[in-house]
MMTF fields as JSON, N, C-alpha, C and O atoms, coordinates in Angstrom:
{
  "mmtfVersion": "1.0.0",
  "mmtfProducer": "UNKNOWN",
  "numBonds": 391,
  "numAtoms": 392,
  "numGroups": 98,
  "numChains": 1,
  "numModels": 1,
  "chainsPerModel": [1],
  "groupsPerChain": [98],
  "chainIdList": ["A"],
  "bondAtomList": [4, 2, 8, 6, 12, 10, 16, 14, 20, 18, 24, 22, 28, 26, 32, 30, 36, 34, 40, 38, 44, 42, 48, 46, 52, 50, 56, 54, 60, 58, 64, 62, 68, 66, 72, 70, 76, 74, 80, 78, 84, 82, 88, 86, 92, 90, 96, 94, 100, 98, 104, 102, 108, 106, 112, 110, 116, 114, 120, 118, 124, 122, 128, 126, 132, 130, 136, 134, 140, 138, 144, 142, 148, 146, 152, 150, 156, 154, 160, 158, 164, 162, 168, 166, 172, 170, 176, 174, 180, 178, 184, 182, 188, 186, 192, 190, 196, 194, 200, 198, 204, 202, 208, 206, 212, 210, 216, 214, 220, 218, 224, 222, 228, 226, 232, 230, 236, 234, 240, 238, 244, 242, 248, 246, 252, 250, 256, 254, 260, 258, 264, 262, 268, 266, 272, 270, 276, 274, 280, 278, 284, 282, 288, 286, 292, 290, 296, 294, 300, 298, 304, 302, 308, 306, 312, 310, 316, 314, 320, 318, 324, 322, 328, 326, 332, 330, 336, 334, 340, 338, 344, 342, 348, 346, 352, 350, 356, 354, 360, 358, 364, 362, 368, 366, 372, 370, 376, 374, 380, 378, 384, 382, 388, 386],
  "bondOrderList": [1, 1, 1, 1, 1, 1, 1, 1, 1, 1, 1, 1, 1, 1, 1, 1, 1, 1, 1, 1, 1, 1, 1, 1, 1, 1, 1, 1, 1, 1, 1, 1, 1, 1, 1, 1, 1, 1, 1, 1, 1, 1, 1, 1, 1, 1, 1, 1, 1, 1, 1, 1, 1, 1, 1, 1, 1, 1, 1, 1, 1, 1, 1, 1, 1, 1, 1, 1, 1, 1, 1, 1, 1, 1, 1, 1, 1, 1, 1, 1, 1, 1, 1, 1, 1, 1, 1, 1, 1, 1, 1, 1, 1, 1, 1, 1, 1],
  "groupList": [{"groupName": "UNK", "atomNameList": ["N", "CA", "C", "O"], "elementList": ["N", "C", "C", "O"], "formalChargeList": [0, 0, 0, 0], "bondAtomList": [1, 0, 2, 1, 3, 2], "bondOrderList": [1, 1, 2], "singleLetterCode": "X", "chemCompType": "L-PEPTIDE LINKING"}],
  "groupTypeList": [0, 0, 0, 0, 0, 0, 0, 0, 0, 0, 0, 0, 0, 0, 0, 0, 0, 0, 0, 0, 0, 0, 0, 0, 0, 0, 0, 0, 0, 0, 0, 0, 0, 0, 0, 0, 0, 0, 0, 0, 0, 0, 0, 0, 0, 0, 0, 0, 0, 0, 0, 0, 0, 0, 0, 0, 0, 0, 0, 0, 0, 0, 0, 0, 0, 0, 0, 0, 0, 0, 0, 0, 0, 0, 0, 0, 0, 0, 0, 0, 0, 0, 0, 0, 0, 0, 0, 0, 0, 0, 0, 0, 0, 0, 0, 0, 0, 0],
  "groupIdList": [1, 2, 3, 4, 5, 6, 7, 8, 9, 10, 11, 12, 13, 14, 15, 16, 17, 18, 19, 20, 21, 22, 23, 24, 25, 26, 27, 28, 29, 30, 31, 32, 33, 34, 35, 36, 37, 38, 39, 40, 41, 42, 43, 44, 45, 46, 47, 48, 49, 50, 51, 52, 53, 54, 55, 56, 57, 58, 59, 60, 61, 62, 63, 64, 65, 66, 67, 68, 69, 70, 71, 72, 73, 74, 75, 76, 77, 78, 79, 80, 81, 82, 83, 84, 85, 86, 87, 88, 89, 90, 91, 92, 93, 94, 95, 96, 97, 98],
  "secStructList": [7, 7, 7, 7, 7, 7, 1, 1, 7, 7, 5, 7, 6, 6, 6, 1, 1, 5, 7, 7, 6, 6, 6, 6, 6, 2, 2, 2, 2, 1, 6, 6, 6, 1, 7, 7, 7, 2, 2, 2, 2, 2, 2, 2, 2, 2, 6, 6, 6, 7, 7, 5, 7, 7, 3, 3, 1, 1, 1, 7, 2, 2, 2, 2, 2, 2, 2, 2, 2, 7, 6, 6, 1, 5, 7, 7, 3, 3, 7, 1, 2, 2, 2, 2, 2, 2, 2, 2, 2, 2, 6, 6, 6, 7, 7, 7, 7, 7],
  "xCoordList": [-11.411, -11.602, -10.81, -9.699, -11.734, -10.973, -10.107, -10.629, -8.712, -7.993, -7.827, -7.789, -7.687, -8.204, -6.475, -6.045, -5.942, -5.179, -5.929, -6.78, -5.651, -6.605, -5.864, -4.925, -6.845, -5.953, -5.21, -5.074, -4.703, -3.758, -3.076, -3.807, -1.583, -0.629, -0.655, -0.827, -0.472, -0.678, 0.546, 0.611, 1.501, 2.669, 2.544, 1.852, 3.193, 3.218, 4.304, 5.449, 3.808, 4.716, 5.544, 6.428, 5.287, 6.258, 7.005, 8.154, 6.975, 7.667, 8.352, 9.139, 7.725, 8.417, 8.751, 9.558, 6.957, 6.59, 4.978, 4.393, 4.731, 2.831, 2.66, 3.513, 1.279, 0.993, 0.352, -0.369, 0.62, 0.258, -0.948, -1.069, -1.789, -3.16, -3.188, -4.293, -2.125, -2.061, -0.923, -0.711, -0.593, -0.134, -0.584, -0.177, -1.789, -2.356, -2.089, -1.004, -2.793, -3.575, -2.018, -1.729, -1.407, -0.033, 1.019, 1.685, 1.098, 1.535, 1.329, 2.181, -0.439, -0.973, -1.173, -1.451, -0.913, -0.111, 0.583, 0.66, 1.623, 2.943, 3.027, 3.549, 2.472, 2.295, 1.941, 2.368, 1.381, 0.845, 1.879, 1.97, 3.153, 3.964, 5.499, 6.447, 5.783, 6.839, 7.067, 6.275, 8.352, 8.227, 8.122, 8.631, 7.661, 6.951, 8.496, 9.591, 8.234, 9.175, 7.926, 7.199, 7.831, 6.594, 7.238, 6.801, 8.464, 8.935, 9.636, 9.974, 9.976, 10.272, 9.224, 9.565, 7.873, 6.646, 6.352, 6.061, 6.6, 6.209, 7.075, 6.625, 8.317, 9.01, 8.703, 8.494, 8.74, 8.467, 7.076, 6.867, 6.204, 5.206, 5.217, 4.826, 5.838, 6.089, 7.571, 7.864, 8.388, 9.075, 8.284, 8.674, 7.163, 6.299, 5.104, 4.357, 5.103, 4.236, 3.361, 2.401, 3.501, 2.286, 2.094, 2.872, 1.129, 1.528, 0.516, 0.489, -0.095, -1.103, -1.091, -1.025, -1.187, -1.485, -2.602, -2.748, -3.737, -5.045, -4.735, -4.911, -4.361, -4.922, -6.182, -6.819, -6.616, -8.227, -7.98, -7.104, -8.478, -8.212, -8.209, -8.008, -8.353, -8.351, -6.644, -5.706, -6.524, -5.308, -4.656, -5.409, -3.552, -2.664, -1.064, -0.257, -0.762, 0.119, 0.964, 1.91, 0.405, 1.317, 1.639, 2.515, 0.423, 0.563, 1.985, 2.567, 2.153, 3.281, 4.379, 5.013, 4.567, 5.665, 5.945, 7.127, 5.021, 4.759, 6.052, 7.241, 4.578, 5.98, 7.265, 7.643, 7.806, 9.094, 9.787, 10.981, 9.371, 10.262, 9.732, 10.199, 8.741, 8.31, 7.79, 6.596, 8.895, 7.627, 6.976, 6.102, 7.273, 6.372, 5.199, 4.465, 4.568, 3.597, 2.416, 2.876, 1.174, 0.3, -0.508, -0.642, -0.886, -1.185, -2.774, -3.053, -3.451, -4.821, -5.467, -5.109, -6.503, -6.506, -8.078, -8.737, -8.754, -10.387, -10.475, -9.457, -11.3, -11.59, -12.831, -13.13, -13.875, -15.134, -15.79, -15.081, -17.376, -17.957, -17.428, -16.991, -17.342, -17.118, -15.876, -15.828, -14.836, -13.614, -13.544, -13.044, -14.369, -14.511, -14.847, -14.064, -15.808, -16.385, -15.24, -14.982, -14.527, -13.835, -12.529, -11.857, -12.291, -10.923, -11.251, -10.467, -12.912, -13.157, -12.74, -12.125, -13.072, -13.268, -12.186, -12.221, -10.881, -9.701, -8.906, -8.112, -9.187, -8.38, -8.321, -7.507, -9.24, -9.595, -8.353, -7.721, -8.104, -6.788, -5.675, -4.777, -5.618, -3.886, -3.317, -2.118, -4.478, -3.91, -2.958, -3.65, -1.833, -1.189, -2.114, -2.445, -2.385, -3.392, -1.847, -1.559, -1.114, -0.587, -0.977, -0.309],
  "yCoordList": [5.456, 6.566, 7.748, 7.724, 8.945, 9.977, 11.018, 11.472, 11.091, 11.671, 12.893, 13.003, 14.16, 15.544, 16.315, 15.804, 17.447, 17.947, 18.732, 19.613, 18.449, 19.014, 20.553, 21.068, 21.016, 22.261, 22.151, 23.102, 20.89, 21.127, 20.104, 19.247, 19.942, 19.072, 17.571, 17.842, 16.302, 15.387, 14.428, 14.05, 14.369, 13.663, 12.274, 11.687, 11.261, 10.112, 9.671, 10.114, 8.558, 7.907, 6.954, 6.306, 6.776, 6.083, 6.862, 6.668, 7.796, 8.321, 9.921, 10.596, 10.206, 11.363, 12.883, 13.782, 12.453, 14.017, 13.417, 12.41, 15.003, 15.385, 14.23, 13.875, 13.783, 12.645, 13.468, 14.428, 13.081, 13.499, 12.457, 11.238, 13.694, 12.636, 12.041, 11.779, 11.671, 10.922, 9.173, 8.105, 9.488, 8.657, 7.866, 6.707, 8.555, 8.062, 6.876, 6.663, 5.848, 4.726, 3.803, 3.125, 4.116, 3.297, 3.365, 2.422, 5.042, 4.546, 4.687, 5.311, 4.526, 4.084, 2.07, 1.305, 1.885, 0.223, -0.153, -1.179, 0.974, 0.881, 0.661, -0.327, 1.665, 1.95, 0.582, 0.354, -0.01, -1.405, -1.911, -2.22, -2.241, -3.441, -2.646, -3.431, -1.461, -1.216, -0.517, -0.621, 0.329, 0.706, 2.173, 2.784, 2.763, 3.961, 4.994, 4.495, 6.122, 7.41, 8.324, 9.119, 8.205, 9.098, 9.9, 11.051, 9.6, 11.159, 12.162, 13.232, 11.547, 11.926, 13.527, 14.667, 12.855, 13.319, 14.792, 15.987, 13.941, 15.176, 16.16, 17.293, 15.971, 16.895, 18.078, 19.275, 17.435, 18.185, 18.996, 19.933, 18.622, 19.123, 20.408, 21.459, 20.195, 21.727, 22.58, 23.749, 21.601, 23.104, 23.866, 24.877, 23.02, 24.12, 25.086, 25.84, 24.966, 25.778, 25.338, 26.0, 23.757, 23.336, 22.994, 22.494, 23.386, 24.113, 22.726, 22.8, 21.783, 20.644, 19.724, 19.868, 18.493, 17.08, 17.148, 17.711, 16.126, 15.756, 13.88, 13.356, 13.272, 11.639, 11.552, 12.016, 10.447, 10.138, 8.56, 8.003, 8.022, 6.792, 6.08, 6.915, 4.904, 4.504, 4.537, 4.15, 5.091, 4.984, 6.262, 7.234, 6.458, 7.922, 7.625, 8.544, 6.635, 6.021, 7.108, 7.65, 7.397, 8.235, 9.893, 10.667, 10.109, 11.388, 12.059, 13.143, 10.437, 10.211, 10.176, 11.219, 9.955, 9.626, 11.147, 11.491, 12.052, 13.07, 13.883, 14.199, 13.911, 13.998, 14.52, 15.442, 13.162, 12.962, 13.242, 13.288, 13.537, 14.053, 15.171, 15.672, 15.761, 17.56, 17.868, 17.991, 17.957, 18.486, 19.794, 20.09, 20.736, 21.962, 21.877, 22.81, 20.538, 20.431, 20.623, 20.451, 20.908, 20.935, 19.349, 19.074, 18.624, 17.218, 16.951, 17.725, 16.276, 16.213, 14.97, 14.743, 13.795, 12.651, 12.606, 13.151, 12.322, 11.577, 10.402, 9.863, 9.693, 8.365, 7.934, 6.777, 9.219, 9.569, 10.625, 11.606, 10.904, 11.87, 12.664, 13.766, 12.442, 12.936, 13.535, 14.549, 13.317, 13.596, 14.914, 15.987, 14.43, 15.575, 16.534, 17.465, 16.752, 17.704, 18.516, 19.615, 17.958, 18.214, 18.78, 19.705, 17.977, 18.636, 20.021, 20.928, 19.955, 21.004, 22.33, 23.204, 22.333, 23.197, 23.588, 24.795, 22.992, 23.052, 23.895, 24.824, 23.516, 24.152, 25.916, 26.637, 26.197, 27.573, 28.003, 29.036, 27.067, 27.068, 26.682, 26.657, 26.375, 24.967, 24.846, 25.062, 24.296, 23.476, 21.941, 21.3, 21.368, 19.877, 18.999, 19.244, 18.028, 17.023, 15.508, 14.98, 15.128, 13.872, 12.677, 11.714],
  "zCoordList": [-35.257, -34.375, -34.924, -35.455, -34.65, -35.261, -33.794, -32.776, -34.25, -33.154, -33.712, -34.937, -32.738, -33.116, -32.022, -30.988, -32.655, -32.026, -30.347, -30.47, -29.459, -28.027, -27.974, -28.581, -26.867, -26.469, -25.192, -24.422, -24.976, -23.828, -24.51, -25.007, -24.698, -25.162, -23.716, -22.528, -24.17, -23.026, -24.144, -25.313, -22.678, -22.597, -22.882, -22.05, -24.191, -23.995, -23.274, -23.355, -22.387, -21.268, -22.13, -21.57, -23.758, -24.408, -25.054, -24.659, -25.991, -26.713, -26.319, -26.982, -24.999, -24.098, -24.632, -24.397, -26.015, -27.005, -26.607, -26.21, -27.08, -26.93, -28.176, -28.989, -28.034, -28.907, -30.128, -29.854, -31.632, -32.421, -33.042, -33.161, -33.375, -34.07, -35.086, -35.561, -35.693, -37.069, -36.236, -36.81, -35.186, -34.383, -33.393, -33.31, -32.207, -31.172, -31.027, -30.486, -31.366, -31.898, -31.433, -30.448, -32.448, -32.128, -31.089, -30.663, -30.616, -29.216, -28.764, -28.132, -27.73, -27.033, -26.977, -26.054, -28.218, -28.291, -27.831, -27.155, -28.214, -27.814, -26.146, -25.628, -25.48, -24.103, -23.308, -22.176, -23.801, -23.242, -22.958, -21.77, -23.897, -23.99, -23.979, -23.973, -23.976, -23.442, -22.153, -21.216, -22.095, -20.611, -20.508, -21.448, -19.722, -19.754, -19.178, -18.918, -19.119, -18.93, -17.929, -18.524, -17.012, -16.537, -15.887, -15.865, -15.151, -14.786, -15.42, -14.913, -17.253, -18.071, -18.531, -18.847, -18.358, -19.047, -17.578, -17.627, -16.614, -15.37, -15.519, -15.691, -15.491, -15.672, -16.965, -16.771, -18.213, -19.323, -19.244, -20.014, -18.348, -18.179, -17.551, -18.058, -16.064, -15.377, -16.067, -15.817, -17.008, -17.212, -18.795, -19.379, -19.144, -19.745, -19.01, -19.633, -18.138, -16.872, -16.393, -16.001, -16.276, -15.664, -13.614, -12.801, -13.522, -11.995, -11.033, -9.805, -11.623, -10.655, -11.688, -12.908, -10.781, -11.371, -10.51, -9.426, -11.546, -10.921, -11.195, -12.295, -10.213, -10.7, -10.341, -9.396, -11.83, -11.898, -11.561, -12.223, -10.869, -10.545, -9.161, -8.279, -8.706, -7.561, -7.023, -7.721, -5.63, -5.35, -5.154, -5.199, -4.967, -5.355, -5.49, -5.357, -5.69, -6.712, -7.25, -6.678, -8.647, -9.067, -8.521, -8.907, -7.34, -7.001, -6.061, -6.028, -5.208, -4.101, -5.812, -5.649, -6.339, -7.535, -7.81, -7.81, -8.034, -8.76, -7.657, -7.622, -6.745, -5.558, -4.845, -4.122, -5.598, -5.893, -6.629, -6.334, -7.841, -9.045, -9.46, -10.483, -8.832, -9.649, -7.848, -7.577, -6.755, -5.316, -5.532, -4.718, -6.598, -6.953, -7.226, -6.901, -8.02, -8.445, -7.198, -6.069, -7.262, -6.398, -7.27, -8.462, -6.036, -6.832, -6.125, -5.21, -6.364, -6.386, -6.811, -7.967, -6.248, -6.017, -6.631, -5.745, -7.429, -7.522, -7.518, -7.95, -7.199, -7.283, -7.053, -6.76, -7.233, -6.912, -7.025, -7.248, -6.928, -7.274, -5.922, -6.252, -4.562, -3.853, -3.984, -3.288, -4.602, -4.603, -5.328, -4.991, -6.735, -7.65, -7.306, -7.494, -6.813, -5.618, -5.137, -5.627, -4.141, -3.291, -3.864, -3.408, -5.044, -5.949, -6.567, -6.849, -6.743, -7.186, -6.684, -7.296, -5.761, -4.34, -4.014, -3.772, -3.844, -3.091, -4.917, -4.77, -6.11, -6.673, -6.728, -7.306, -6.082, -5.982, -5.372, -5.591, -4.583, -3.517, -3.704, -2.862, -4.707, -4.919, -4.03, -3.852, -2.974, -1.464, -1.955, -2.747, -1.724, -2.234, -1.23, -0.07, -1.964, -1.01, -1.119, -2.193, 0.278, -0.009, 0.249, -0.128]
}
């Protein structure tokens, strides 16, 4: 698989730097079997200006986490087409959904 630099930097929960594409592969391995830093990664995220978390996933788990360790963040839940929808809609607003 070919890994490509993105235009938004995305935090590894192992190594607690933007993942580089000559790396992916391995620590996303890594990620499996060690232990993650995620409020490591939230944090580094908003003190580069990042202003919403979207979780994609069943649950809101990490959104209540988010939370807790960044409450500035505006946080946002899918777990469905309906959701998407609805996340859509509300970011117009950066209403916090808990």
């Amino acid at each position: 698989m070919d890994f490509q630099v993105g235009d938004y930097p995305v935090i590894s929960n192992t190594t607690e730097k933007p993942f580089a594409p000559d790396s992916i592969q391995t620590t996303l391995v890594a990620q499996m079997a060690q232990p993650t830093h995620f409020a490591t990664g939230l944090r580094q995220l908003a003190d580069s200006g990042v202003t919403t978390l979207i979780e994609v996933g069943p649950g809101n788990a990490l959104s209540k986490f988010a939370r807790q360790t960044v409450p500035d963040l505006a946080r946002f839940n899918i777990s469905n087409a309906d959701q998407f929808e609805t996340v859509v809609t509300s970011l117009k607003g950066e209403s916090i959904n808990d």
